[in-house]
Amino acid sequence: MKKRFSFLVTMVALLVFLAACGSGSESSGTADGGEEEYVLQAGHSLPDDHPYHLGFLEMAKNVEERTDGRVKIEVFPYSEIGAERELTEGLTLGTVDLAMSSTAPVTNFVPELEVLDVPFIFNDRESAVEVLNGEIGDELFAAMEEKGIIGLSWGENGYRHITNSVRPVEKPEDLEGLKIRVQENEIHLAAFEELGAQPTPMAWTEALTALQQNTVEAQENPAIVADQYKLYESNQKYMTLTGHVYSVAVYMMSKQTYDELPEDLREIVLEEGQKIGEMQRDMIVEMEQESLKTLEEQGVEIIEDVDTAPFQEAVRPTYEMVEHQDLLNKILDAQKQ
Ligand code: PAF
């Protein structure tokens, strides 16, 4: 989008210049006497009826209203302007204005975020939200800002569960040798190695083809993703409700875009971005059960009453590999109170 943003600003500047030459006025307005307008591009990897997208649409509507049309946000679903890792990189470079992503790939740019993707780190959704909306969440936002990314608000992808094409998975031993696609995240990779599977990290865009072509037999994602991407049509016959990661997602803005916007406009974008996380999360909670039902109706065998204790035990070594042990302990302590 940056190109478009720069192009627009350049065009507006040119028009202003021409208007000024013509009238001799020093007005900084556009040709029709208005002020400069900005178009921001927002990207994410999910469909246009997923809460990631609906959150952005709400933000776009409110921003446009409050800025009297001076800031428009175009929202691109389905990784159209990049998969999550590319989008995050784009934010740091200022070539992407806004993005929503699960935190796993963002960790490649902001290592402190690794703590959020440690399996079973959160007691439950409520504890996670409390941690994220408190001091720890602020500390993580500060780390993101150092890398050129403004954290607008925390949202969620949902609880990650394992699907596969081979057999019902009830215990870690059932994962032995299973070829599974994981996100581009060291902790996820290590966790599935510990569980005995054969994990391969790849972007979601590649994962779908890999599942269809059977080069991987399994994947792990929340029920809404499995439903909206009809993973049962990509050979996924079994879903085990491990909930091994509460997949945090985050609405983000490029610091460069933020700095380039006039102060009054950037405040509005920031405020509206701060509002959507909670709304997005509520939508996920609402849709989750419905998606599970759809998956079941489509013939997916749902393995519900999973004893997660042996899974937790198996992935325990991933806690040791976390570089930011201070943050890890803070998260664990915050949930003891
Ligand atoms: O598995 C992933 O890569 C992510 O969960 C997804 C589907 C892109 C949503 O954030």
Coordinates of N, CA, C and O in Angstrom, one line a residue, residues 44-54 78 157 204 208 222-233 284 287 291-292 294-295:
H44 N -4.6 -9.1 5.9 CA -4.6 -10.3 6.8 C -4.8 -11.5 5.9 O -5.0 -11.4 4.7
S45 N -4.7 -12.7 6.6 CA -4.7 -14.0 5.8 C -6.0 -14.7 5.7 O -6.0 -15.8 5.2
L46 N -7.0 -14.2 6.3 CA -8.2 -15.0 6.4 C -9.4 -14.5 5.5 O -9.2 -13.4 4.9
P47 N -10.5 -15.2 5.4 CA -11.6 -14.8 4.5 C -12.2 -13.5 4.9 O -12.0 -13.0 6.0
D48 N -13.1 -13.0 4.0 CA -13.7 -11.7 4.3 C -14.9 -11.8 5.3 O -15.6 -10.8 5.5
D49 N -15.2 -13.0 5.7 CA -16.3 -13.1 6.8 C -15.7 -13.6 8.1 O -16.4 -13.9 9.0
H50 N -14.3 -13.6 8.2 CA -13.7 -13.9 9.4 C -13.6 -12.7 10.3 O -13.4 -11.5 9.8
P51 N -13.6 -12.8 11.6 CA -13.5 -11.7 12.5 C -12.3 -10.8 12.3 O -12.3 -9.6 12.6
Y52 N -11.1 -11.3 11.8 CA -10.0 -10.5 11.5 C -10.5 -9.3 10.6 O -10.1 -8.2 10.7
H53 N -11.2 -9.8 9.5 CA -11.7 -8.8 8.5 C -12.7 -7.9 9.0 O -12.7 -6.7 8.8
L54 N -13.7 -8.5 9.7 CA -14.8 -7.7 10.2 C -14.4 -6.6 11.2 O -14.9 -5.5 11.2
Y78 N -7.4 -12.9 2.6 CA -6.8 -14.0 1.9 C -5.3 -13.8 1.6 O -4.9 -14.2 0.5
N157 N -7.1 -15.5 17.5 CA -7.3 -16.4 16.4 C -8.2 -17.5 16.9 O -9.0 -18.0 16.2
W204 N 0.6 -20.0 5.7 CA -0.7 -20.6 5.5 C -1.0 -20.8 4.0 O -1.7 -21.7 3.6
L208 N -2.2 -24.9 2.5 CA -3.4 -25.4 1.9 C -3.0 -26.4 0.7 O -3.6 -27.5 0.6
P222 N -7.4 -23.0 14.8 CA -8.7 -23.0 15.4 C -9.8 -23.5 14.5 O -9.7 -23.5 13.3
A223 N -10.9 -23.9 15.1 CA -12.0 -24.5 14.4 C -12.6 -23.5 13.3 O -12.9 -24.0 12.2
I224 N -12.6 -22.2 13.6 CA -13.1 -21.3 12.6 C -12.3 -21.3 11.3 O -12.8 -21.3 10.2
V225 N -11.0 -21.4 11.4 CA -10.1 -21.5 10.3 C -10.3 -22.8 9.5 O -10.5 -22.8 8.3
A226 N -10.4 -23.9 10.2 CA -10.7 -25.2 9.6 C -12.0 -25.2 8.9 O -12.1 -25.8 7.8
D227 N -13.0 -24.6 9.4 CA -14.3 -24.5 8.8 C -14.3 -23.6 7.6 O -14.7 -24.0 6.5
Q228 N -13.8 -22.3 7.8 CA -13.9 -21.4 6.7 C -13.0 -21.8 5.5 O -13.3 -21.5 4.4
Y229 N -11.9 -22.5 5.8 CA -11.1 -23.0 4.7 C -11.5 -24.4 4.2 O -10.8 -25.1 3.5
K230 N -12.6 -24.9 4.8 CA -13.1 -26.3 4.4 C -12.0 -27.3 4.4 O -11.8 -28.0 3.4
L231 N -11.3 -27.4 5.5 CA -10.2 -28.3 5.5 C -10.6 -29.8 5.3 O -9.8 -30.6 4.9
Y232 N -11.9 -30.1 5.5 CA -12.3 -31.5 5.2 C -12.3 -31.8 3.7 O -12.2 -32.9 3.3
E233 N -12.2 -30.7 2.9 CA -12.0 -31.0 1.4 C -10.5 -31.1 1.1 O -10.1 -31.3 0.0
I284 N -15.1 -14.1 17.7 CA -14.5 -15.4 17.6 C -15.2 -16.4 18.6 O -15.6 -17.5 18.2
M287 N -18.5 -17.4 17.2 CA -18.5 -18.3 16.0 C -17.9 -19.7 16.2 O -18.1 -20.6 15.4
S291 N -18.7 -23.3 14.2 CA -17.7 -23.9 13.2 C -17.5 -25.3 13.6 O -17.4 -26.2 12.7
L292 N -17.4 -25.6 14.9 CA -17.2 -27.1 15.3 C -18.4 -27.9 14.8 O -18.2 -29.0 14.2
T294 N -20.3 -27.2 12.2 CA -20.2 -27.4 10.7 C -19.2 -28.5 10.4 O -19.4 -29.3 9.5
L295 N -18.1 -28.5 11.0 CA -17.0 -29.5 10.7 C -17.6 -30.9 10.9 O -17.4 -31.8 10.1

